[in-house]
Backbone as CSV, one residue per row, in Angstrom:
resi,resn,N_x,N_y,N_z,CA_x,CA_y,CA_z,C_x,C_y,C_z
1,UNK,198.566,20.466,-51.387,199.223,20.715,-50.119,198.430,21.708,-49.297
2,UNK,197.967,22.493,-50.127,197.265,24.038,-49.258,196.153,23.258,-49.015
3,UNK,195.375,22.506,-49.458,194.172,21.874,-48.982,194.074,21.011,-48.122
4,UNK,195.175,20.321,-47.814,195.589,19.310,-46.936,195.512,20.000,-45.784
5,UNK,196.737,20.754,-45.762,196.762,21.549,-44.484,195.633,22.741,-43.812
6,UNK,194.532,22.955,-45.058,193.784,23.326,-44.323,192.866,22.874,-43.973
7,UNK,192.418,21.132,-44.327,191.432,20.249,-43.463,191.868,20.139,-42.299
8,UNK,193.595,19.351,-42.037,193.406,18.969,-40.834,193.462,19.999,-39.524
9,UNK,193.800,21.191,-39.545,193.450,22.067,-38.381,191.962,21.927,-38.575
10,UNK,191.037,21.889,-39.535,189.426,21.960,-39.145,189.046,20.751,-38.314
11,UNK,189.870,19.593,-38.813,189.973,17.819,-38.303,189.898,18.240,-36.697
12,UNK,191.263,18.551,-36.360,191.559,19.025,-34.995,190.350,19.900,-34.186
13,UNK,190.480,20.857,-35.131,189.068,21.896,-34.167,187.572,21.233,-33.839
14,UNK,187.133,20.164,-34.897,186.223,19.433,-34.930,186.321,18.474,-33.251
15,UNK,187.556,17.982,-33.487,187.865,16.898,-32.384,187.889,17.478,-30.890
16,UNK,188.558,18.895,-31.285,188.271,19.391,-29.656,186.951,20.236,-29.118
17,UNK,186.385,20.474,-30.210,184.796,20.693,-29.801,184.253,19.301,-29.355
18,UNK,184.487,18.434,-29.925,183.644,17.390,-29.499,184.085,16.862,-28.288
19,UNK,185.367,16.765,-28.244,186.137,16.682,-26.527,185.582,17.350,-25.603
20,UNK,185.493,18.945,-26.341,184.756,19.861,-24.716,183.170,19.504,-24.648
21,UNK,182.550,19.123,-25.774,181.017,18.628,-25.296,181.090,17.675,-24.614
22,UNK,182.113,16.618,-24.775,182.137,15.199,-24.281,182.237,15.880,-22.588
23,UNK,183.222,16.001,-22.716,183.584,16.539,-20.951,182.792,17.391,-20.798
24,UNK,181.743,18.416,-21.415,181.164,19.167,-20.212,180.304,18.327,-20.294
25,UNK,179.627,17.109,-21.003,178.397,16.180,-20.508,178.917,15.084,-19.786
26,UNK,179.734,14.534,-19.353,180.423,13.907,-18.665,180.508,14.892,-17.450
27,UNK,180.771,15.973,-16.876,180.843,16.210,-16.049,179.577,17.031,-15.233
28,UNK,178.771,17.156,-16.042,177.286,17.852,-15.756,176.607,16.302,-15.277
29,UNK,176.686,15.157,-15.896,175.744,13.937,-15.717,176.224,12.913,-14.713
30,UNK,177.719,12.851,-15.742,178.096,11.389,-14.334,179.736,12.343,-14.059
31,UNK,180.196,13.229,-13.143,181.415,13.423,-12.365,182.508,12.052,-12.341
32,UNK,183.643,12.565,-13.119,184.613,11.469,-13.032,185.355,11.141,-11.381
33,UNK,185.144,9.704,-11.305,185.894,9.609,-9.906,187.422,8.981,-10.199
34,UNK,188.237,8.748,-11.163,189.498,8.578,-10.943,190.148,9.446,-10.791
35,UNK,191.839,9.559,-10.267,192.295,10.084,-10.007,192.595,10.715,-10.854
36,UNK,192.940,10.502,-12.229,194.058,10.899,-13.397,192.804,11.814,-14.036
37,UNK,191.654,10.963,-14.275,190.106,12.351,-14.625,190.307,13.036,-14.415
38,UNK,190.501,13.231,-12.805,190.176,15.035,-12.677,191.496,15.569,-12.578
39,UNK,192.281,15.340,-12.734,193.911,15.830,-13.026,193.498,16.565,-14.020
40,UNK,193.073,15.569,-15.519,193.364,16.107,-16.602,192.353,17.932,-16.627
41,UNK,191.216,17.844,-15.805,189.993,18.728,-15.705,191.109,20.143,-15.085
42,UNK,190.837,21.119,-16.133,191.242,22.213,-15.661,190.695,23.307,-14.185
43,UNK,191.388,23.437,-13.660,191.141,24.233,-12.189,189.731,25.617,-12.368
44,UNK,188.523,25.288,-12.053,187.804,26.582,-11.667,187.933,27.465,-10.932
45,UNK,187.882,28.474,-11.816,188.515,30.157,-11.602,187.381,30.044,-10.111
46,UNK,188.275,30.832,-9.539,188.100,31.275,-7.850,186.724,32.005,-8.379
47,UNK,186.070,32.252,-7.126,184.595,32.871,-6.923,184.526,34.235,-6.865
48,UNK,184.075,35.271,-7.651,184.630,36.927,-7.880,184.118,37.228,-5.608
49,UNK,185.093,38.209,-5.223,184.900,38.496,-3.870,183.479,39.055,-3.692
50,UNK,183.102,38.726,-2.692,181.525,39.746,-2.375,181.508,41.223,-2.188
51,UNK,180.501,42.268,-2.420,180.781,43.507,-2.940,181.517,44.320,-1.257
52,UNK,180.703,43.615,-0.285,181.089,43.871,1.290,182.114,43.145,1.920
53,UNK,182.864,42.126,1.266,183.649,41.767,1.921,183.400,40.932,2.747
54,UNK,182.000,40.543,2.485,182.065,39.848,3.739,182.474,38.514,4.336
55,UNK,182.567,37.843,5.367,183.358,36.572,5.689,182.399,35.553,5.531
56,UNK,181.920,34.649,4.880,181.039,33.569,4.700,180.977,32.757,5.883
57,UNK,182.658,32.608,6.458,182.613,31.740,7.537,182.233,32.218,8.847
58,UNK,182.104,34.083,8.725,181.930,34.645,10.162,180.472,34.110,10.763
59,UNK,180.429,34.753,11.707,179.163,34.853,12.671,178.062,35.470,12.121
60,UNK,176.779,35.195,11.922,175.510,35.937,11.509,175.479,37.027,12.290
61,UNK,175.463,38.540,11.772,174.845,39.439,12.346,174.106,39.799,14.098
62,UNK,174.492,40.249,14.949,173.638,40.017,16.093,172.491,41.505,15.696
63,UNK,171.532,40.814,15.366,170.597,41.813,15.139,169.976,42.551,16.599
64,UNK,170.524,41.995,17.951,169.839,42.651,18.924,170.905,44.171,18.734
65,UNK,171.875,43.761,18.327,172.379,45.259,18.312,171.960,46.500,18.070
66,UNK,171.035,46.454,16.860,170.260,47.271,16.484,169.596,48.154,17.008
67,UNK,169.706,49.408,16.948,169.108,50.565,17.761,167.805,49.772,18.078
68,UNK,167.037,50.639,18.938,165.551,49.814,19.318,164.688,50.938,18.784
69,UNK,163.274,50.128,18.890,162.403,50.896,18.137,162.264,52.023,18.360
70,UNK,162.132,53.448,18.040,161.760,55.181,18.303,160.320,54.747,18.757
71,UNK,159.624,54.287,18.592,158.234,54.403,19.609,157.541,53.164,19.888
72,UNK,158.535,52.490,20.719,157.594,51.138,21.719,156.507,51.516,22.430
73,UNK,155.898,50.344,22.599,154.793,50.363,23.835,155.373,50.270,24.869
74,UNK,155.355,51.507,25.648,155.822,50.825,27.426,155.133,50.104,27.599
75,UNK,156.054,49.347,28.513,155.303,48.303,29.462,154.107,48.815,30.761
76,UNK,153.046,48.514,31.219,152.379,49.259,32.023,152.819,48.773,33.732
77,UNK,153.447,47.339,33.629,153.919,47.094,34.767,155.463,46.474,34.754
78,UNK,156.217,47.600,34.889,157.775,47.317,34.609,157.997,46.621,36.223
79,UNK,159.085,46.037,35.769,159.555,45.060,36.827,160.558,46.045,37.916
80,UNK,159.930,45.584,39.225,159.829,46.011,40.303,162.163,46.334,40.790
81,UNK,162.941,46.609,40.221,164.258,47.025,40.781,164.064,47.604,41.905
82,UNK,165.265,47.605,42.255,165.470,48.432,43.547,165.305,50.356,43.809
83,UNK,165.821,50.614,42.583,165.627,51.861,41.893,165.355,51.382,40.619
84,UNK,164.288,52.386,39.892,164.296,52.108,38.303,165.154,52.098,37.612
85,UNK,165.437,51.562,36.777,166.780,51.786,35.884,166.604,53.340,34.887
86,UNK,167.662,53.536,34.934,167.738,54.889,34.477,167.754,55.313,33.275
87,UNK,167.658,53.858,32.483,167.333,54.018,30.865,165.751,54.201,30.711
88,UNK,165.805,53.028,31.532,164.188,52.829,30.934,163.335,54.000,31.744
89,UNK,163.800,54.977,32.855,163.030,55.815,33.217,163.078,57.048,32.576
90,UNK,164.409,57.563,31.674,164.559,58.268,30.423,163.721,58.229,29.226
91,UNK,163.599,56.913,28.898,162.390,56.581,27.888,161.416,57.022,28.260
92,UNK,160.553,56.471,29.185,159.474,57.436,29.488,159.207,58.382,29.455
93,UNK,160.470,59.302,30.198,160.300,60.699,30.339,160.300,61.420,28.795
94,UNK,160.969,60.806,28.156,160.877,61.271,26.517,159.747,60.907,25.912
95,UNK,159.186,59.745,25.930,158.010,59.630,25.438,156.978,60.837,26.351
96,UNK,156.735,60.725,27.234,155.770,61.730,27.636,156.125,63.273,27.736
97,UNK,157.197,64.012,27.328,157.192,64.797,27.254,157.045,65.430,25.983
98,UNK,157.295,64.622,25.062,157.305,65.111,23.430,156.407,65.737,23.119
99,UNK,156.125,66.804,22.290,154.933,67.366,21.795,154.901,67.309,21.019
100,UNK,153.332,66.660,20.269,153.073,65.976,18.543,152.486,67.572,18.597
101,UNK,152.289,67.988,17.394,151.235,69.287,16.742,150.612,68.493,15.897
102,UNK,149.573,68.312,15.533,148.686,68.183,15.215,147.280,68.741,14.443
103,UNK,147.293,68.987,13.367,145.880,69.559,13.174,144.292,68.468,12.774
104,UNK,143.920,68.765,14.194,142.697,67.971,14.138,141.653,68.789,14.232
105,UNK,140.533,68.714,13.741,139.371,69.198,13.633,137.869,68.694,14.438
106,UNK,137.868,69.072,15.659,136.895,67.886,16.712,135.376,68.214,15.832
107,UNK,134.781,67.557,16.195,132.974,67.503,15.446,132.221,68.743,15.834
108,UNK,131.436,68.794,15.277,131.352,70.317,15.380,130.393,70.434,16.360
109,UNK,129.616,69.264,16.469,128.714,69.008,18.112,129.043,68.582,19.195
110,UNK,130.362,69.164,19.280,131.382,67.962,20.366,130.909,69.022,21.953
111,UNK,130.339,70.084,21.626,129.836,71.019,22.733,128.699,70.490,23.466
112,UNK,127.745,70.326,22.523,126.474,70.070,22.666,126.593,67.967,23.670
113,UNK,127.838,67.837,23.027,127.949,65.910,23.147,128.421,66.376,24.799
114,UNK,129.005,67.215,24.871,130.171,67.526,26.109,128.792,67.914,27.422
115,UNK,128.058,69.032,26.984,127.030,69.382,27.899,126.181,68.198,28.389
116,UNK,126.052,67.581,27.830,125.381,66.381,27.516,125.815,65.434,29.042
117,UNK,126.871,64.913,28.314,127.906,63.992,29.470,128.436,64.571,30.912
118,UNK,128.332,65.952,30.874,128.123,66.359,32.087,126.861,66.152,32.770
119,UNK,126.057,66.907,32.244,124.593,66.482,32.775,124.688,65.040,33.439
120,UNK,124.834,63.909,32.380,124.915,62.427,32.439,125.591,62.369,34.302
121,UNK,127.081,62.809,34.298,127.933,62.597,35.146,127.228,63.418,36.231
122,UNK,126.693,64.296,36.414,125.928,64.623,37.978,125.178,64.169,38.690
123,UNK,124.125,63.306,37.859,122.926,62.450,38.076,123.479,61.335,38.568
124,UNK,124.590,60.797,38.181,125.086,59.284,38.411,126.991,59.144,38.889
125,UNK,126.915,59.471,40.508,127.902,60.064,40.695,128.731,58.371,40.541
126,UNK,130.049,58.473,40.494,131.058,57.247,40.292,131.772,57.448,41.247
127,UNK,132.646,55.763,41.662,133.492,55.855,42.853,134.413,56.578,42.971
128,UNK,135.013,57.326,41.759,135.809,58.261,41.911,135.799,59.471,42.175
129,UNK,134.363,59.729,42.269,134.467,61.263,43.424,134.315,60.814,44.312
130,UNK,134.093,59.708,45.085,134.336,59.750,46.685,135.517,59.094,46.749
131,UNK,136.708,58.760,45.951,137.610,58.005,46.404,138.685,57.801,45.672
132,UNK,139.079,59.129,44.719,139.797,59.633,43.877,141.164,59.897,44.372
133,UNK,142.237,59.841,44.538,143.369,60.503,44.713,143.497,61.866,44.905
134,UNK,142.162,62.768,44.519,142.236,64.129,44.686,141.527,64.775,45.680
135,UNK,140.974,63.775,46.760,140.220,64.169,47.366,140.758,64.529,48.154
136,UNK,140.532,65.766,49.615,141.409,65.764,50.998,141.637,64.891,51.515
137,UNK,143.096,64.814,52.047,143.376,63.794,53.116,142.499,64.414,54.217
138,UNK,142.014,62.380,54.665,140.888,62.414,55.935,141.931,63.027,56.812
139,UNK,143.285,63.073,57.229,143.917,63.328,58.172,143.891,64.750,58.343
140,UNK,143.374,65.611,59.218,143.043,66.836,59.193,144.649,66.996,59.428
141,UNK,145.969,66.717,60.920,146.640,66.959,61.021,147.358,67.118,59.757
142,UNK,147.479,66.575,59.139,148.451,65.941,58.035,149.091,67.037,57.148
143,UNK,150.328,67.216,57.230,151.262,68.121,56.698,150.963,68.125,55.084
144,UNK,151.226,69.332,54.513,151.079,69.425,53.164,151.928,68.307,52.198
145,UNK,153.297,67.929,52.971,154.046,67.194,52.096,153.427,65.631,52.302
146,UNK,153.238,65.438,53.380,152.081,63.820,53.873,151.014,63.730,52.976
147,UNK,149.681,64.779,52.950,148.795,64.414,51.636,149.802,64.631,50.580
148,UNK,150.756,65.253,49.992,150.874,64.426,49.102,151.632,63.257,48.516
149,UNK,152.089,62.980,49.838,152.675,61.425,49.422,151.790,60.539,49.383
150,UNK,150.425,60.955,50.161,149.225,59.967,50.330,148.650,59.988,49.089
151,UNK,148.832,60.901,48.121,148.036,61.033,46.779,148.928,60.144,46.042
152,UNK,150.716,60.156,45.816,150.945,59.431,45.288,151.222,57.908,45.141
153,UNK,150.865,57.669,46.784,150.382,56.024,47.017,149.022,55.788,46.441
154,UNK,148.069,56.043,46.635,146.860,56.029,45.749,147.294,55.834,44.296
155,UNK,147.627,56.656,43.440,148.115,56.962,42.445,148.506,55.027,42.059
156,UNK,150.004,55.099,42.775,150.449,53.787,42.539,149.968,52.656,42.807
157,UNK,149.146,52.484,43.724,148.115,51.519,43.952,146.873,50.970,43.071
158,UNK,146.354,52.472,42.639,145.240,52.067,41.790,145.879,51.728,40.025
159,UNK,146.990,51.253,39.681,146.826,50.606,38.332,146.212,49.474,38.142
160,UNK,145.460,48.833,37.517,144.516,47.967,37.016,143.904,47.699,38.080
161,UNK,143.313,48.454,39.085,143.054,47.952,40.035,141.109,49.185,40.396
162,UNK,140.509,48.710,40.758,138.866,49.761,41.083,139.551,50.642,42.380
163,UNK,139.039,51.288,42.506,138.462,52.437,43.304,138.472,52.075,44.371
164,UNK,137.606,51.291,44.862,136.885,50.785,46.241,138.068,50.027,46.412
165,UNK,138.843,49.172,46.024,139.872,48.242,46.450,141.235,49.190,46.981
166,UNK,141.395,50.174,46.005,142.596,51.159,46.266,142.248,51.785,47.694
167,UNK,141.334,52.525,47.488,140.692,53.200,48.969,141.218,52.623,50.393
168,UNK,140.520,51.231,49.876,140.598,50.113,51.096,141.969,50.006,51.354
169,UNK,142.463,49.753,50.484,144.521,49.584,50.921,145.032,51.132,51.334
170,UNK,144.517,51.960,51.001,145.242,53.192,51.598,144.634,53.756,52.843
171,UNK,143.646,52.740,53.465,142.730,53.269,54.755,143.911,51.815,55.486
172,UNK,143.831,50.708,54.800,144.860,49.861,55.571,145.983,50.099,55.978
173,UNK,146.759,50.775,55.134,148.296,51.773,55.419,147.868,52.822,56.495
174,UNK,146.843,53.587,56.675,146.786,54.449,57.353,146.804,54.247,58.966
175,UNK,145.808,53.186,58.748,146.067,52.069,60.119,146.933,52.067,60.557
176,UNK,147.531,51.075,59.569,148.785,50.616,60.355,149.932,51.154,60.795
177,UNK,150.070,52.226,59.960,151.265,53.364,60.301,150.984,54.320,61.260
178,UNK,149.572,54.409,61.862,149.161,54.967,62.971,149.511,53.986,64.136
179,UNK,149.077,52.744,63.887,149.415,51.809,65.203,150.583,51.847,65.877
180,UNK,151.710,51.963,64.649,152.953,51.924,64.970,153.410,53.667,65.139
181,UNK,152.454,54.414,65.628,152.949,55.830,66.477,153.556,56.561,65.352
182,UNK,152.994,56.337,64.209,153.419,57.659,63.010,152.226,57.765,61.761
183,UNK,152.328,58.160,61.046,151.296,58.425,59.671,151.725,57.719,58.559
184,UNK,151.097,58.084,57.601,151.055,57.751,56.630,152.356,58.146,55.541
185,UNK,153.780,58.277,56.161,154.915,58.721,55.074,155.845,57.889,54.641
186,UNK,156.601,58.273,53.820,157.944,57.404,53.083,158.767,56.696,54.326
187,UNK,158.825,57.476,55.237,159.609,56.642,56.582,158.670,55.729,57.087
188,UNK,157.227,56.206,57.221,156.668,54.942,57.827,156.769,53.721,56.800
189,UNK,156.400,53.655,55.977,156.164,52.940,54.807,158.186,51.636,54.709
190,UNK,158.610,52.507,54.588,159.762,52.236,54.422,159.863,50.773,55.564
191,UNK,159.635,51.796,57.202,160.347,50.575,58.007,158.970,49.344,58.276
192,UNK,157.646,49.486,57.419,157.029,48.298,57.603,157.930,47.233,57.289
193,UNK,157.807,45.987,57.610,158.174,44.200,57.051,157.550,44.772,55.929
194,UNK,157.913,43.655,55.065,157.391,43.220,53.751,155.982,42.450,53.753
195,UNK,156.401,41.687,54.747,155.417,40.555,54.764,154.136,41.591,54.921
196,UNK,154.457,42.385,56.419,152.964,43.236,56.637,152.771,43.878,55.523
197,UNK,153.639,44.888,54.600,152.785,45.534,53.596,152.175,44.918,52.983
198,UNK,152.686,43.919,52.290,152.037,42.923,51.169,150.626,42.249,51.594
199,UNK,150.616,42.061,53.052,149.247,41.576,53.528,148.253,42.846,53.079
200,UNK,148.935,44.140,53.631,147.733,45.288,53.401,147.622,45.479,52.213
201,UNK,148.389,45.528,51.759,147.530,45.617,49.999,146.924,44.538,49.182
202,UNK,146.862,43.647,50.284,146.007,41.749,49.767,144.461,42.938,49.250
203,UNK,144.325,42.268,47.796,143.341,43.264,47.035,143.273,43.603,46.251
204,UNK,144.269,44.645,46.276,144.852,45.695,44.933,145.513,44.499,43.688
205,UNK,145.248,44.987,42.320,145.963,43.852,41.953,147.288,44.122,41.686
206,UNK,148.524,43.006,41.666,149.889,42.906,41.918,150.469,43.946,42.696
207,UNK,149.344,42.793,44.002,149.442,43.730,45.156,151.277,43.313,46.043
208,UNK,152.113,42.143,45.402,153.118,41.314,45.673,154.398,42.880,45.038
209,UNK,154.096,42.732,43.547,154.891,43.401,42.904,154.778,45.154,43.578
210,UNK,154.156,45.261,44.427,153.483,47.024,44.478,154.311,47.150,45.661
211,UNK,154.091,46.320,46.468,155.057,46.374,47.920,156.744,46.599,47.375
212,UNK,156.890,45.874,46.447,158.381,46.780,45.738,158.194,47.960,45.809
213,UNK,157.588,48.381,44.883,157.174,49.511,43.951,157.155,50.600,45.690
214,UNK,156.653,50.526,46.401,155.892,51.427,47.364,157.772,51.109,48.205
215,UNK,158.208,50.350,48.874,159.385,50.315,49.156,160.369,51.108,48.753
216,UNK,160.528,50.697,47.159,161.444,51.390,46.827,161.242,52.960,46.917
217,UNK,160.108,53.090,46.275,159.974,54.674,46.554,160.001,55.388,47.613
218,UNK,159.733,54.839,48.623,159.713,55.315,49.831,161.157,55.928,50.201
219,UNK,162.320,54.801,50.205,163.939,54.918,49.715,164.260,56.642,49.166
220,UNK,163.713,56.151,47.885,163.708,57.200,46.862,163.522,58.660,47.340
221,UNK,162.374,58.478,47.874,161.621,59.926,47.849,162.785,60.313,49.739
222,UNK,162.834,59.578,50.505,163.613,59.792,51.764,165.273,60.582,51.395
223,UNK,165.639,59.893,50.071,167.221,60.125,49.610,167.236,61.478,49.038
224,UNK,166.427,61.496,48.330,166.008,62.637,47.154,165.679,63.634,47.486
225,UNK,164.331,63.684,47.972,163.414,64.889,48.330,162.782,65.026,49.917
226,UNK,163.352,64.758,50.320,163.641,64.992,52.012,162.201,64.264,52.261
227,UNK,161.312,63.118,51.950,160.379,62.702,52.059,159.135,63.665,51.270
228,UNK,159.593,63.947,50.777,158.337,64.735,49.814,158.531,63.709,48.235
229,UNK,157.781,64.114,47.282,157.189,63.662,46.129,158.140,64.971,45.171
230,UNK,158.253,64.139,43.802,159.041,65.558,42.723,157.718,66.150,42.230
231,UNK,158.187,67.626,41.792,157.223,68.405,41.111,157.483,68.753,39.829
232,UNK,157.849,67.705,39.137,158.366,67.354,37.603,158.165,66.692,37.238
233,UNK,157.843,66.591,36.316,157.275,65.291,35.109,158.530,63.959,35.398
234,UNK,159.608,64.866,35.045,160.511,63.300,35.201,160.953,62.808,36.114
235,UNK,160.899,63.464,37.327,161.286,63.061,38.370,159.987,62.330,39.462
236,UNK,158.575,62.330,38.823,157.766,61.204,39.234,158.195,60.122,37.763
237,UNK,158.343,60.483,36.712,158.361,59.338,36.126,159.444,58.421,36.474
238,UNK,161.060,58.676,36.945,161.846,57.972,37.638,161.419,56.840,39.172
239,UNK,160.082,57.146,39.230,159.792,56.444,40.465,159.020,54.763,39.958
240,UNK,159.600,54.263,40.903,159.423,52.386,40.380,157.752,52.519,40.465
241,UNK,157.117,52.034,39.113,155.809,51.862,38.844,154.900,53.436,38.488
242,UNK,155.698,54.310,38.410,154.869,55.238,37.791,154.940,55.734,36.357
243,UNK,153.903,55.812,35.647,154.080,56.031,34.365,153.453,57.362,33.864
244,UNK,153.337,58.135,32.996,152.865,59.068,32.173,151.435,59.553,33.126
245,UNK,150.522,58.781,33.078,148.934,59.051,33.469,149.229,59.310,35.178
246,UNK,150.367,58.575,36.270,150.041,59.300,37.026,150.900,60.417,37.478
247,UNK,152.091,60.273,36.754,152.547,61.681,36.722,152.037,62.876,36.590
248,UNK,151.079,62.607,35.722,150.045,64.096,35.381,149.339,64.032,36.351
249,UNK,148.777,63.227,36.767,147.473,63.425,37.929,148.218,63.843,39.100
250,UNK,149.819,63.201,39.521,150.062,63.615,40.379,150.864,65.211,40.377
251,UNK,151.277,65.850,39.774,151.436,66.888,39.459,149.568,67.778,39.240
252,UNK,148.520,67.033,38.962,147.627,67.938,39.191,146.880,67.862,40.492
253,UNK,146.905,66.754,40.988,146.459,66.506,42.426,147.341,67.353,43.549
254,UNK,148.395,66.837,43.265,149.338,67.071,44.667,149.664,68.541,44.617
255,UNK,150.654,68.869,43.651,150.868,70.237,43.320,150.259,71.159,42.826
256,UNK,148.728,70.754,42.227,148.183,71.791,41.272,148.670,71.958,40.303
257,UNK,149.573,71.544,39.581,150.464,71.932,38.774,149.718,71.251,37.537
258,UNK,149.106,71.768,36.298,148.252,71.137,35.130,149.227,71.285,34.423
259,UNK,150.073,69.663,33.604,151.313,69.526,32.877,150.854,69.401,31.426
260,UNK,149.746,68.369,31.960,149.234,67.662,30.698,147.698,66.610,31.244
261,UNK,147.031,66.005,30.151,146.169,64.844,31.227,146.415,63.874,31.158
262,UNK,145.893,63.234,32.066,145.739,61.902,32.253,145.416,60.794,31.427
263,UNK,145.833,59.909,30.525,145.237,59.321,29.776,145.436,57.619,29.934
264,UNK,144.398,56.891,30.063,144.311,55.820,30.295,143.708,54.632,29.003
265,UNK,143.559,53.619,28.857,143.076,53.108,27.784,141.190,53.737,27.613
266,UNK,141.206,53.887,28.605,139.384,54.108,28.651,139.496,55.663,28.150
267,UNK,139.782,56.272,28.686,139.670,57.465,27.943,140.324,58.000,26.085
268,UNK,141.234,56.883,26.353,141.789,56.737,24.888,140.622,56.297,23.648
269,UNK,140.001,55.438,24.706,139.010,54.592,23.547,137.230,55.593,23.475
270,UNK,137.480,56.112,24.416,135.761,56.998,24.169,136.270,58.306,23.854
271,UNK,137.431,58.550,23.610,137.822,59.825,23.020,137.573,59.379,21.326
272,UNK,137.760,58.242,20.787,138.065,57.698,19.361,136.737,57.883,19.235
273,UNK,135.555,56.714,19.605,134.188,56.675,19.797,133.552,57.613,19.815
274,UNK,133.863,58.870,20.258,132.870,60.205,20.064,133.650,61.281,19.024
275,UNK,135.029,60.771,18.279,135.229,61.680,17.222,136.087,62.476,17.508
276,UNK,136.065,62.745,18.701,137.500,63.781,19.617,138.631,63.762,19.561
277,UNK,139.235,62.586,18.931,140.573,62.204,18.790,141.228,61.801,17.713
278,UNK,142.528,61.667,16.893,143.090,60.720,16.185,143.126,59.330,16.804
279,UNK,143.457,58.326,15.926,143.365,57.143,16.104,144.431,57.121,15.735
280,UNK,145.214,58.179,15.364,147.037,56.952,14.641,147.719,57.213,16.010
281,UNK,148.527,56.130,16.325,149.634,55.638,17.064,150.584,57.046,17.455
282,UNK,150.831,57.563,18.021,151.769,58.476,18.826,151.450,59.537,18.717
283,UNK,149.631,60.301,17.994,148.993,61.513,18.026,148.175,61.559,18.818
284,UNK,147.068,62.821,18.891,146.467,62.683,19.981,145.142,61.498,19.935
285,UNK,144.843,60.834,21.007,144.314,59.982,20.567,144.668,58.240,20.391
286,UNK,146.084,58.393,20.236,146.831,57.387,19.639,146.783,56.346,20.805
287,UNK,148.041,55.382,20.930,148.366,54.168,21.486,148.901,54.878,23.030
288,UNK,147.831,54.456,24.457,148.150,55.041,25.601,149.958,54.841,26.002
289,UNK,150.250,55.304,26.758,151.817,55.113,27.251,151.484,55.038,28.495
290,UNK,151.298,53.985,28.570,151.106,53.327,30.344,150.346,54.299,31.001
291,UNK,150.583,54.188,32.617,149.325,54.838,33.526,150.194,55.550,33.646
């Protein structure tokens, strides 16, 4: 009797092992399609929750949300608004005001390289001493606050643009704002047509987009600063089309005022080339921040 009864529970256990191999290879190979099959198939335990909670069925992430990068490349020719926008003229002003420290060590012949390139630069004068933004206004009359609005049209004129071409458009403005019985200021500028400015700066390049740029400011500087130019870093950088390089120049041209220099891709790149500079990205030396 005791032996009896203890085969057939092994009988049984035998039979339902072989049942659950049967069905899990039956259901790994060929999936039962009758109805009463999968009746008999016990219910799979729910899926453990995700550690975040999150909704499978929601919306993907909007990754533009995402703070933006701590040190983009400005753009060198931001798009022409009516006034700059006041974010993106904040950015700037933060990027160019920041101060990296730095310990760099220049070459130890960087004196001897320097005497050198002066010498070089006397012998072989460039269009920019006769036609620099820093030169006197030809207008002997011309009020202190007039040259320097005339410096910071220059200024804005000459981005990607030579020397001799800028010149030429700011001798064309001078013209013409004489013809019409005034000079060279934010009011004259202001009540030209469009059409005429844009002809006078036929030359300069995005000489289309600059006639904004020179418009609006004109606005600007009339609302603001009683037709004068700011004597602050951020308050030229708030002006449509000015960036870092001529803020400094114009604060050293107009006002005298030495903030910082000027730095352009060319000087960025023969500063690297003679050893004078870092080469990493946001030191001295680094990746320019517009004109």
């Amino acid at each position: 009797m005791n032996k009896k009864k203890n085969q057939k529970p092994a009988a049984s256990d035998a039979a339902l092992a072989g049942a659950a191999v049967t069905t899990t290879t039956t259901v790994a190979l060929n999936p039962p399609r009758t109805r009463s099959s999968v009746k008999k198939e016990p219910p799979l335990p729910p899926p453990p929750p995700l550690a975040d909670a999150t909704d499978l069925k929601s919306e993907p992430p909007d990754f533009k949300s995402e703070p933006p990068d701590p040190d983009p490349d400005p753009d060198l020719t931001t798009s022409p608004p009516a006034a700059k926008k006041p974010r993106a003229a904040g950015r700037r002003a933060a990027s160019a005001t920041t101060a990296v420290s730095v310990a760099f060590a220049p070459p130890p012949d960087w004196r001897t390289t320097y005497a050198q390139l002066a010498a070089y630069r006397a012998a072989h004068p460039a269009p920019v001493d006769t036609m620099g933004c820093g030169l006197p206004d030809p207008d002997a009359a011309a009020t202190p606050a007039e040259q320097r609005y005339a410096t910071l049209v220059s200024l804005q004129l000459s981005s990607q643009t030579r020397d001799e071409a800028t010149a030429a458009a700011v001798g064309r403005l001078r013209a013409a704002t004489a013809a019409a019985g005034g000079k060279l200021t934010p009011a004259a500028v202001a009540a030209l047509p469009d059409a005429q400015l844009t002809a006078l700066l036929r030359g300069v390049s995005f000489h289309v987009r600059k006639t904004t740029y020179l418009k609006a400011t004109a606005r600007m500087l009339i609302e603001r600063y009683a037709g004068d130019i700011p004597r602050d870093l951020d308050g030229l950088l708030e002006l449509p089309g000015v960036g870092p390089k001529m803020a400094y120049l114009a604060l050293q041209c107009a006002w005298g005022d030495n903030a910082g220099i000027g730095v352009d891709t060319h000087v960025h790149r023969i500063s690297q080339r003679l050893g004078w500079a870092a080469a990493e990205k946001g030191r001295p030396g680094g990746n320019p921040q517009g004109e």
